[in-house]
Amino acid sequence: MITKYLISRHDKAGIVFLTIVGLMAVLAPLSNLLLPESSPLHVPTYVLALLGKYLCYATLAVALDLVWGYCGILSLGHGAFFALGGYAMGMYLMRQIGTRGVYGNPVLPDFMVFLNWKELPWFWYGFDMFPFSLLMMVAVPGLLAFVFGWLAFRSRVTGVYLSIITQALTYALLLAFFRNDMGFGGNNGLTDFKDILGFNIQADGTRATLFFLSAILLIAVYLISRWIVHTSYGKVLVAVRDAEARARFLGYRTEHYKLFVFTVSAMMAGLAGALYVPQVGIINPSEFAPANSIEAVVWVAVGGRGTLVGAALGAFAVNFMKTFFTTGALAAYWLFLLGGLFILVTLVMPKGILGLFGSMSAKLRKPGSSQPAALQPAE
Amino acid sequence: METIQQDIPQTKADDEEVNNFLSGERPAVTQAVLYLDGVSVSFDGFKAIRNLSLYLEPGEMRAIIGPNGAGKTTMMDIITGKTRPDEGEVLFDHGRHDLTQLDETAIANLGIGRKFQKPTVFESHTVADNILLALKGPRGPFACLYGWRNNVPAEKIDEILTTTGLLEHRNRMAGEISHGQKQWLEIGMLLAQDPAVLLVDEPVAGMTDAETVQTADLLRSIARNHAVVVVEHDMDFVRALNCKVTCLHEGSVLAEGPLDAVAGDQRVIEVYLGR
């Protein structure tokens, strides 16, 4: 039933999105590896790295849209789940360095030797094995989301209060991970990675593979999210978003619905973070910064909340602008631009870029009609 | 608590007799689908409900009237688990379930449905999807992810939409339909829930006269196989329901019985009808 669903019933935006990401997944790495640098179609390695980063951000955005756009949980701490997945990957990569570190210690990462630690802390055990690390990339964010969500949703914390405590959650983690004695490299975080699964992390082939995997992850996260929102589970989510009390009086245990989707979303964000780290080569506590999580919310809002495709689109659009503006003379004004963009989008196009496309194509088809297209996000 | 009730003779409530609660005669808990006794609740020192007793037989229809602030909506909040009473018993299904110990979801799943004063439907869902979500059936997250609720035959939904006169609007967004249609949709959602007791708060507020008559017909047909409690101010509508009436005042029962008897009660005229 699920497979049948996956190949059917896609709206136009969804098909366009899947085609573009699918093509990107295959063509960009191939062009980078096979075409000569002189070719106009050659994708330089730095562009590939940049796009790979965007793909991870887009995955985070889709995960956030699942909880915010459909269930009304405005999480201002989703960056925390992304960063936790990233740290799990970082720990694996640190253990792969082995004797090639500055201090040549076969077990202890450099920063531990530097801090004069004699043995590996217990929570670093197992991270030399990839399957265990992979499990942790999903399980740690998932578990945190589950415990946090269980406490928050059971106590019926909603709306702005929930947003504030998610923000506090990521800020608390930021402060904790800054501390050297937490055992996660403190301020500097984890870096100087060498290998991933035996492949040199700097090699073009590895980078291309990581890019490919990021695109596949985005597609998978999109398809899973889309499946969730199109079942009657998704209908209950929207019902909870719009009239939670009504859903309760119908007999739905709304906190269970929220908890499940929040946990799934955190796991998705964790995987996105895990693929992000080897591509940027570092993970440090700044990834927990509240501003990062807020930026993710801006991506979703700009792209179009409650559409999934819009969230990914917004992540690409805003990050492209960020790359463009922060490398030029306008760098100092980027945050003002970002803030302005958020205000502009909220005021002028509440349904985001995708909503704009939708109403434009609706107008073309039916002049004078203000009826939005079928893929419009629900208010 | 049952033992207290044992020695009271099991008399069926007599429609002819007004104020049987006040005269001290209490029907047996085992006969009632819904049983409230000595219920009190206060908010910040204000006693919204004081020593309220009410009992409803299976399949009975009851209209609740009373001035603003009489505690009608608070009573519904207590029955549906939104508000916990400070004292008193609230029992459901012949005394089998103590509702004061349960939350909204559990109470809804036991079989008590509620329509709010302000029509509350899921506005960004279609009319048909509103009914789908309300339909009686498993409501767990996994049942909804890949279970029963994804394979509900359209006829089942259309049947309820036909009863409530909304069939032609089935694919419209619930946010787009008129106020009166929303009221009917919410009643339709109650029907889909198929509860043992329906609590209906001001179903004809904002309706035209014709719509009011249709709503009364609809509720009367529902009452054939459900117990229904209707809170309403519109006396013509209450008359059209043709059922036992309870008048609340300052959080307790002032009078109870057939409409004419209640409407003729001197105290009811004083606090409610006369004004």
XYZ file of C-alpha atoms in Angstrom:
654
model
C 0.000 0.000 0.000
C 2.815 2.364 0.878
C 4.768 1.642 -2.301
C 1.630 2.085 -4.341
C 1.158 5.439 -2.721
C 4.761 6.501 -3.356
C 4.458 6.161 -7.113
C 1.011 7.693 -7.404
C -0.942 10.769 -6.415
C 1.790 13.377 -6.603
C 0.852 16.954 -7.223
C 2.642 19.021 -9.835
C 4.981 20.783 -7.417
C 5.899 17.444 -5.890
C 6.762 15.909 -9.257
C 8.853 18.922 -10.269
C 10.617 18.831 -6.920
C 11.373 15.108 -7.071
C 12.621 15.399 -10.651
C 14.941 18.300 -9.885
C 16.418 16.757 -6.749
C 16.684 13.368 -8.444
C 18.509 14.836 -11.442
C 20.709 16.874 -9.144
C 21.564 13.764 -7.131
C 22.934 12.004 -10.223
C 24.124 14.738 -12.584
C 25.983 17.077 -10.239
C 28.347 14.418 -8.807
C 28.885 12.851 -12.248
C 29.687 16.205 -13.807
C 32.098 16.949 -10.974
C 33.894 13.629 -11.360
C 33.818 12.957 -15.081
C 33.844 16.256 -16.960
C 37.128 18.157 -17.379
C 37.431 21.404 -15.435
C 37.449 23.371 -18.669
C 33.968 22.142 -19.587
C 31.193 24.720 -19.068
C 29.036 21.969 -17.547
C 31.642 21.028 -14.957
C 30.416 21.449 -11.362
C 33.419 22.610 -9.293
C 34.037 20.847 -5.995
C 33.282 23.953 -3.930
C 29.878 24.300 -5.603
C 29.173 20.645 -4.941
C 30.061 21.127 -1.269
C 27.844 24.186 -1.087
C 24.885 22.462 -2.741
C 25.385 19.455 -0.482
C 25.080 21.794 2.500
C 21.873 23.259 1.053
C 20.450 19.773 0.583
C 20.959 19.077 4.299
C 19.327 22.395 5.191
C 16.414 21.573 2.886
C 15.974 18.245 4.679
C 15.895 20.074 8.008
C 13.328 22.472 6.557
C 11.045 19.647 5.385
C 11.285 18.019 8.829
C 10.419 21.342 10.467
C 7.520 21.907 8.076
C 6.086 18.545 9.070
C 5.694 19.687 12.675
C 5.079 23.379 12.123
C 3.163 23.506 8.867
C 0.928 20.537 9.562
C 0.769 20.210 13.324
C 1.264 23.825 14.378
C 4.227 23.063 16.631
C 6.470 26.061 16.035
C 9.766 24.548 17.105
C 12.457 27.171 17.554
C 14.904 24.469 18.553
C 15.018 22.130 15.587
C 18.646 23.091 15.037
C 19.393 21.166 18.232
C 18.295 17.865 16.674
C 20.277 18.686 13.535
C 23.363 19.431 15.643
C 22.975 16.289 17.763
C 22.908 14.131 14.642
C 25.958 16.082 13.505
C 27.795 15.427 16.767
C 27.050 11.699 16.503
C 28.621 11.710 13.045
C 31.483 13.898 14.303
C 32.248 11.429 17.094
C 32.416 8.591 14.598
C 34.736 10.607 12.365
C 36.940 11.509 15.350
C 37.354 7.854 16.242
C 38.391 7.126 12.647
C 41.373 9.483 12.915
C 43.229 6.985 15.115
C 46.976 7.534 15.308
C 46.957 10.220 12.625
C 46.051 12.901 15.186
C 48.587 15.484 16.331
C 49.278 13.473 19.488
C 49.083 10.104 17.771
C 46.915 8.558 20.482
C 45.158 5.505 18.959
C 42.026 5.847 21.104
C 41.713 9.352 22.472
C 40.835 12.236 20.154
C 43.365 15.097 20.229
C 41.312 17.403 22.430
C 41.095 14.759 25.151
C 44.858 14.245 25.126
C 45.244 18.007 25.291
C 42.941 18.130 28.315
C 45.071 15.438 29.903
C 42.306 12.835 29.937
C 43.541 9.319 30.495
C 40.709 7.272 29.103
C 37.744 7.560 26.800
C 34.512 8.742 28.493
C 31.818 6.045 28.465
C 29.583 7.938 26.052
C 32.279 7.752 23.387
C 32.231 3.955 23.454
C 30.950 2.324 20.323
C 31.453 5.345 18.094
C 34.336 3.584 16.363
C 31.685 1.350 14.763
C 29.663 2.900 11.985
C 26.395 0.972 12.482
C 26.292 2.030 16.130
C 27.076 5.635 15.188
C 24.362 5.569 12.541
C 21.900 4.362 15.143
C 22.933 7.191 17.459
C 22.509 9.812 14.711
C 18.806 8.911 14.704
C 18.287 7.691 18.253
C 19.813 10.591 20.200
C 17.745 13.360 18.556
C 14.733 11.049 18.568
C 15.061 10.259 22.251
C 15.544 13.892 23.214
C 12.493 14.880 21.174
C 10.489 12.050 22.695
C 11.307 12.948 26.302
C 10.955 16.684 25.703
C 7.749 16.239 23.735
C 6.288 13.821 26.250
C 6.744 16.337 29.037
C 5.627 19.364 27.026
C 2.621 17.900 25.201
C 1.352 15.997 28.220
C 1.342 19.263 30.195
C -0.441 20.887 27.239
C 2.246 23.466 26.638
C 1.347 25.002 23.291
C 1.813 28.072 21.145
C 4.366 30.660 22.040
C 5.232 28.962 25.333
C 6.238 25.814 23.513
C 8.319 27.860 21.074
C 10.111 29.522 23.961
C 10.985 26.263 25.691
C 12.256 24.718 22.452
C 14.431 27.798 22.118
C 15.613 27.324 25.703
C 16.367 23.673 24.938
C 18.739 24.480 22.110
C 20.325 27.304 24.102
C 20.911 25.003 27.082
C 22.584 22.489 24.773
C 24.701 25.280 23.285
C 25.973 26.219 26.731
C 26.527 22.594 27.721
C 28.484 21.724 24.592
C 30.675 24.811 25.051
C 32.053 23.295 28.259
C 35.310 21.413 27.813
C 34.485 18.868 30.510
C 31.318 17.790 28.666
C 33.722 15.769 26.514
C 32.637 16.987 23.093
C 35.590 19.201 22.253
C 34.174 22.351 23.898
C 34.335 25.569 21.956
C 36.311 24.063 19.067
C 33.999 21.159 18.556
C 35.077 18.201 16.463
C 37.150 18.657 13.317
C 40.250 17.509 11.360
C 38.356 14.490 10.084
C 40.297 12.055 7.894
C 38.194 9.077 6.794
C 34.594 8.008 6.537
C 34.064 4.243 6.190
C 37.661 3.974 5.015
C 37.349 6.604 2.295
C 39.327 9.822 2.411
C 36.860 12.513 3.382
C 38.584 15.127 1.182
C 38.576 12.975 -1.941
C 36.333 14.068 -4.802
C 34.716 10.636 -4.978
C 33.759 10.749 -1.290
C 32.387 14.264 -1.614
C 30.342 13.260 -4.636
C 28.967 10.257 -2.757
C 28.064 12.385 0.258
C 26.294 14.805 -2.046
C 24.377 11.972 -3.659
C 23.376 10.613 -0.260
C 22.198 14.057 0.883
C 19.932 14.320 -2.145
C 18.605 10.806 -1.535
C 17.957 11.674 2.108
C 16.029 14.784 1.095
C 13.906 12.720 -1.291
C 13.309 10.037 1.333
C 12.388 12.552 4.036
C 10.051 14.302 1.622
C 8.338 11.053 0.621
C 7.922 9.886 4.213
C 6.562 13.281 5.293
C 4.238 13.356 2.325
C 2.980 9.903 3.107
C 2.329 10.910 6.731
C 0.410 14.067 5.837
C -1.717 12.307 3.235
C -2.974 9.567 5.525
C -5.781 10.253 7.931
C -2.991 10.685 10.487
C -2.050 13.832 8.585
C -5.661 14.963 8.665
C -5.665 14.583 12.422
C -2.442 16.629 12.558
C -4.082 19.495 10.696
C -7.120 19.124 12.938
C -4.860 19.447 15.973
C -3.212 22.504 14.445
C -6.526 24.265 13.793
C -8.706 23.164 16.714
C -6.906 20.968 19.197
C -9.710 21.019 21.767
C -12.202 19.832 19.131
C -9.920 16.942 18.210
C -9.731 15.971 21.896
C -13.496 16.048 22.262
C -13.724 13.764 19.247
C -11.632 11.280 21.196
C -8.179 11.809 19.692
C -5.298 11.671 22.118
C -3.677 14.715 20.562
C -0.514 14.563 22.667
C 0.309 11.155 21.188
C -0.150 12.506 17.690
C 2.122 15.439 18.371
C 4.704 13.315 20.142
C 5.004 10.847 17.277
C 5.397 13.462 14.577
C 7.774 15.556 16.681
C 10.013 12.533 17.292
C 9.996 11.482 13.644
C 10.832 15.031 12.622
C 13.736 15.188 15.093
C 15.133 11.934 13.704
C 14.988 13.333 10.182
C 16.748 16.485 11.343
C 19.401 14.336 13.042
C 20.172 12.474 9.822
C 20.385 15.761 7.922
C 22.894 17.024 10.488
C 24.875 13.800 10.229
C 25.332 14.229 6.483
C 26.055 17.919 6.907
C 29.111 17.421 9.150
C 31.390 15.428 6.804
C 30.616 17.892 4.012
C 31.529 21.006 5.984
C 34.312 19.246 7.900
C 33.450 20.526 11.379
C 30.791 20.430 14.074
C 30.935 22.857 16.983
C 28.511 24.231 19.568
C 27.571 27.200 17.374
C 25.295 24.786 15.488
C 23.087 24.867 18.595
C 22.770 28.657 18.384
C 19.108 29.724 18.670
C 19.599 31.889 15.580
C 20.187 28.756 13.477
C 16.860 27.281 14.491
C 15.107 30.577 13.816
C 16.719 30.722 10.385
C 15.261 27.308 9.633
C 11.821 28.668 10.522
C 12.419 31.565 8.116
C 13.258 29.110 5.310
C 9.960 27.321 5.823
C 7.979 30.555 6.009
C 9.646 31.989 2.899
C 9.127 28.827 0.878
C 5.555 28.229 1.966
C 4.446 26.663 5.198
C 2.527 23.401 5.136
C 3.596 22.368 1.641
C 6.815 20.340 2.243
C 8.102 21.287 -1.237
C 7.947 24.944 -0.240
C 10.073 24.299 2.816
C 12.851 22.768 0.709
C 12.514 25.556 -1.835
C 12.756 28.161 0.911
C 15.887 26.552 2.333
C 17.553 26.719 -1.065
C 16.396 30.253 -1.846
C 17.355 31.807 1.487
C 20.708 30.019 1.673
C 21.536 30.952 -1.880
C 20.823 34.576 -0.971
C 22.887 34.181 2.171
C 25.867 32.855 0.229
C 25.480 35.579 -2.340
C 25.133 38.474 0.080
C 27.623 37.419 2.728
C 30.451 37.165 0.199
C 30.011 40.701 -1.140
C 29.982 44.229 0.186
C 26.547 43.630 1.685
C 27.880 41.096 4.190
C 27.389 43.403 7.156
C 23.711 43.810 6.333
C 22.812 40.152 5.893
C 20.956 39.787 9.179
C 18.925 42.912 8.441
C 18.126 41.485 5.038
C 17.059 38.195 6.565
C 14.847 39.922 9.110
C 13.386 42.163 6.415
C 12.724 39.149 4.231
C 10.838 37.416 7.012
C 8.663 40.469 7.647
C 8.073 40.961 3.926
C 7.071 37.351 3.397
C 4.753 37.339 6.401
C 3.033 40.532 5.306
C 2.965 40.254 1.523
C 2.964 36.546 0.766
C 1.792 34.580 3.767
C 1.808 31.409 1.701
C 5.437 31.840 0.690
C 7.109 31.511 -2.679
C 5.164 28.365 -3.509
C 1.895 30.106 -2.683
C 2.907 32.900 -5.046
C 3.511 30.373 -7.848
C 0.215 28.727 -7.052
C -1.860 31.896 -7.226
C -0.028 33.032 -10.367
C -0.742 29.817 -12.224
C -4.326 29.859 -10.962
C -4.735 33.359 -12.383
C -3.309 32.262 -15.708
C -5.706 29.378 -15.945
C -8.750 31.258 -14.741
C -8.485 35.024 -15.180
C -10.026 37.058 -12.407
C -10.300 34.143 -10.037
C -8.711 34.401 -6.643
C -9.257 30.710 -5.969
C -5.919 29.280 -4.893
C -4.466 26.234 -6.600
C -4.892 22.788 -5.121
C -1.475 22.641 -3.499
C -2.060 25.689 -1.370
C -1.046 25.413 2.255
C -3.885 25.524 4.653
C -3.982 28.579 6.856
C -21.414 5.305 46.622
C -23.787 2.751 45.140
C -24.785 1.643 48.634
C -26.253 5.041 49.341
C -28.494 4.584 46.372
C -29.623 1.066 47.193
C -32.414 1.948 49.580
C -33.961 4.510 47.266
C -36.839 2.989 45.311
C -36.095 2.690 41.598
C -38.770 4.958 40.284
C -38.761 6.094 36.722
C -38.640 9.857 36.619
C -42.112 11.160 36.227
C -42.440 13.715 33.468
C -45.569 15.126 35.030
C -43.908 15.963 38.255
C -42.072 19.250 38.409
C -39.036 19.682 40.636
C -38.689 16.092 41.638
C -35.071 16.795 42.540
C -36.032 19.547 44.897
C -38.625 17.428 46.595
C -35.836 15.107 47.598
C -36.632 12.178 45.361
C -33.477 10.899 43.680
C -33.623 8.366 40.887
C -31.355 5.369 41.117
C -27.921 5.733 39.628
C -28.182 2.438 37.790
C -30.955 3.745 35.564
C -29.111 6.793 34.385
C -26.859 7.021 31.384
C -25.621 10.264 32.877
C -25.815 10.983 36.568
C -24.705 14.160 38.314
C -25.162 14.520 42.027
C -24.146 17.301 44.399
C -21.707 18.762 41.901
C -20.044 22.048 42.809
C -17.247 23.979 41.195
C -15.892 27.449 41.778
C -13.496 29.631 39.855
C -11.497 32.080 41.956
C -14.152 32.026 44.647
C -17.063 32.402 42.235
C -19.393 29.429 42.557
C -20.265 28.592 38.971
C -22.025 25.352 39.891
C -23.501 24.686 43.322
C -24.894 21.370 44.382
C -26.124 20.544 40.898
C -27.945 17.288 40.356
C -29.132 16.015 37.034
C -29.916 12.646 35.635
C -30.549 11.436 32.172
C -32.073 8.159 31.069
C -30.776 6.267 28.045
C -32.352 7.692 24.908
C -33.831 10.650 26.732
C -33.860 14.146 25.278
C -33.439 17.051 27.649
C -33.406 20.793 27.100
C -31.458 22.984 29.502
C -32.521 26.591 29.803
C -31.508 29.358 32.130
C -30.164 32.908 32.179
C -26.596 33.775 31.205
C -24.152 32.650 33.858
C -26.488 29.943 35.136
C -23.713 27.397 34.608
C -25.020 25.636 31.495
C -21.749 25.569 29.623
C -19.774 24.869 32.803
C -21.986 21.854 33.368
C -21.044 20.568 29.920
C -17.386 21.267 30.675
C -17.675 19.118 33.777
C -19.388 16.251 31.976
C -16.826 16.251 29.155
C -13.812 16.456 31.456
C -12.706 19.965 30.583
C -13.373 21.161 34.122
C -12.910 19.091 37.260
C -15.639 19.604 39.870
C -14.586 20.495 43.419
C -17.064 18.020 44.794
C -19.892 15.762 43.709
C -20.401 12.684 41.601
C -20.466 12.548 37.816
C -21.243 9.037 36.629
C -21.749 7.670 33.145
C -23.323 4.525 31.769
C -25.378 3.350 34.759
C -22.713 4.336 37.243
C -19.962 2.315 35.587
C -17.604 5.213 34.906
C -16.607 8.065 37.177
C -16.136 10.959 34.768
C -14.350 13.165 37.292
C -11.340 10.859 37.012
C -11.087 10.953 33.214
C -9.844 13.489 30.659
C -11.621 14.814 27.548
C -10.273 12.147 25.228
C -11.182 9.240 27.476
C -14.683 10.620 28.052
C -15.214 11.168 24.330
C -14.180 7.588 23.671
C -16.592 6.297 26.318
C -19.390 7.763 24.235
C -20.091 11.370 25.121
C -20.057 13.770 22.199
C -20.173 17.516 22.374
C -21.101 20.396 20.109
C -19.667 23.710 21.158
C -21.536 26.969 21.540
C -19.409 28.544 18.810
C -19.438 26.096 15.909
C -16.042 24.433 15.911
C -15.192 22.479 12.802
C -11.830 21.834 11.146
C -11.885 24.741 8.739
C -9.018 23.701 6.480
C -10.495 20.268 5.905
C -13.319 19.503 3.500
C -16.786 18.876 4.882
C -16.375 15.167 4.092
C -13.021 14.987 5.892
C -14.571 16.564 8.971
C -17.042 13.696 9.086
C -14.286 11.185 8.352
C -12.295 12.371 11.352
C -15.371 12.199 13.555
C -16.487 8.693 12.527
C -16.626 6.157 15.301
C -13.665 3.823 15.085
C -10.074 3.378 16.235
C -8.430 6.716 16.946
C -4.849 5.759 17.754
C -1.956 7.290 15.789
C -1.104 4.013 14.086
C -4.698 3.194 13.211
C -4.777 6.531 11.420
C -1.366 6.127 9.787
C -2.129 2.922 7.941
C -5.341 1.570 9.381
C -9.069 1.641 9.280
C -9.644 5.363 8.847
C -7.807 5.406 5.505
C -10.274 2.983 3.953
C -13.653 4.340 4.998
C -16.203 3.891 2.208
C -17.548 7.184 0.895
C -21.141 5.994 1.349
C -20.686 5.953 5.098
C -19.737 9.631 5.065
C -22.389 10.543 2.481
C -25.079 8.935 4.607
C -24.371 11.376 7.428
C -24.018 14.292 5.018
C -27.424 13.432 3.597
C -28.982 13.373 7.069
C -27.557 16.807 7.821
C -28.331 18.205 4.372
C -24.719 18.871 3.456
C -24.190 16.341 0.692
C -23.805 18.919 -2.058
C -21.129 20.689 -0.011
C -19.086 17.567 0.700
C -15.964 18.754 -1.130
C -16.028 22.358 0.061
C -13.692 23.576 2.758
C -15.449 23.641 6.102
C -14.188 27.205 6.565
C -16.150 28.355 3.516
C -19.639 27.141 4.393
C -22.184 29.347 6.139
C -22.629 29.639 9.878
C -25.777 27.522 9.904
C -24.113 24.867 7.760
C -21.207 24.768 10.188
C -23.679 24.142 12.992
C -25.123 21.237 11.021
C -21.697 19.950 10.147
C -20.844 19.864 13.808
C -24.075 18.020 14.564
C -23.163 15.654 11.710
C -19.778 15.092 13.320
C -21.594 14.204 16.534
C -23.745 11.732 14.614
C -20.638 10.195 13.055
C -19.170 9.791 16.519
C -22.322 7.852 17.433
C -22.059 8.551 21.163
C -24.455 7.348 23.841
C -24.935 10.943 24.983
C -24.841 14.064 22.820
C -24.306 17.415 24.486
C -25.433 20.177 22.163
C -24.671 23.757 23.159
C -26.857 26.414 21.485
C -27.356 24.642 18.155
C -29.587 27.281 16.595
C -27.679 30.430 17.554
C -27.480 32.598 14.458
C -29.885 30.463 12.418
C -32.870 31.589 10.413
C -36.345 30.447 11.470
C -36.477 27.828 8.729
C -33.084 26.492 9.712
C -34.185 26.408 13.343
C -37.171 24.231 12.481
C -34.976 21.875 10.449
C -32.487 21.651 13.304
C -35.245 20.766 15.766
C -36.387 17.985 13.402
C -32.830 16.762 13.060
C -32.254 16.660 16.804
C -35.557 14.899 17.416
C -34.635 12.203 14.911
C -31.224 11.818 16.545
C -32.905 11.505 19.939
C -34.687 8.371 18.763
C -31.570 6.327 19.467
C -29.301 8.619 21.483
C -29.610 10.528 24.721
C -29.433 14.216 23.876
C -28.897 17.256 26.090
C -29.577 20.570 24.388
C -28.702 23.941 25.866
C -30.711 26.675 24.210
C -32.141 30.145 24.793
C -34.619 30.096 21.929
C -37.914 29.128 23.630
C -39.686 28.376 20.335
C -36.960 25.940 19.545
C -37.205 24.345 22.993
C -40.940 24.003 22.490
C -40.327 22.337 19.124
C -38.067 19.788 20.807
C -41.033 18.700 22.891
C -39.047 17.168 25.737
C -38.360 17.497 29.448
C -36.853 20.832 30.413
C -34.411 21.722 33.170
C -34.008 25.336 34.187
C -30.669 26.225 35.771
C -30.089 29.301 37.876
C -26.914 30.340 39.665
C -25.410 26.916 39.196
C -28.207 24.688 40.414
C -31.517 23.282 39.221
C -34.374 25.733 39.675
C -37.128 23.733 38.051
C -37.532 20.584 36.009
C -40.349 19.015 34.051
C -42.415 19.572 30.911
C -41.893 22.960 29.294
C -45.319 24.338 30.212
C -44.866 23.447 33.872
C -41.366 24.909 33.994
C -42.392 28.019 32.087
C -45.267 28.477 34.499
C -43.058 28.194 37.569
C -43.026 31.498 39.442
C -39.293 31.452 40.155
C -38.440 30.627 36.528
C -40.506 33.584 35.375
C -38.764 35.768 37.909
C -35.166 34.933 37.044
C -35.394 34.031 33.396
C -38.511 34.256 31.326
C -39.977 37.361 32.844
C -37.036 39.529 31.973
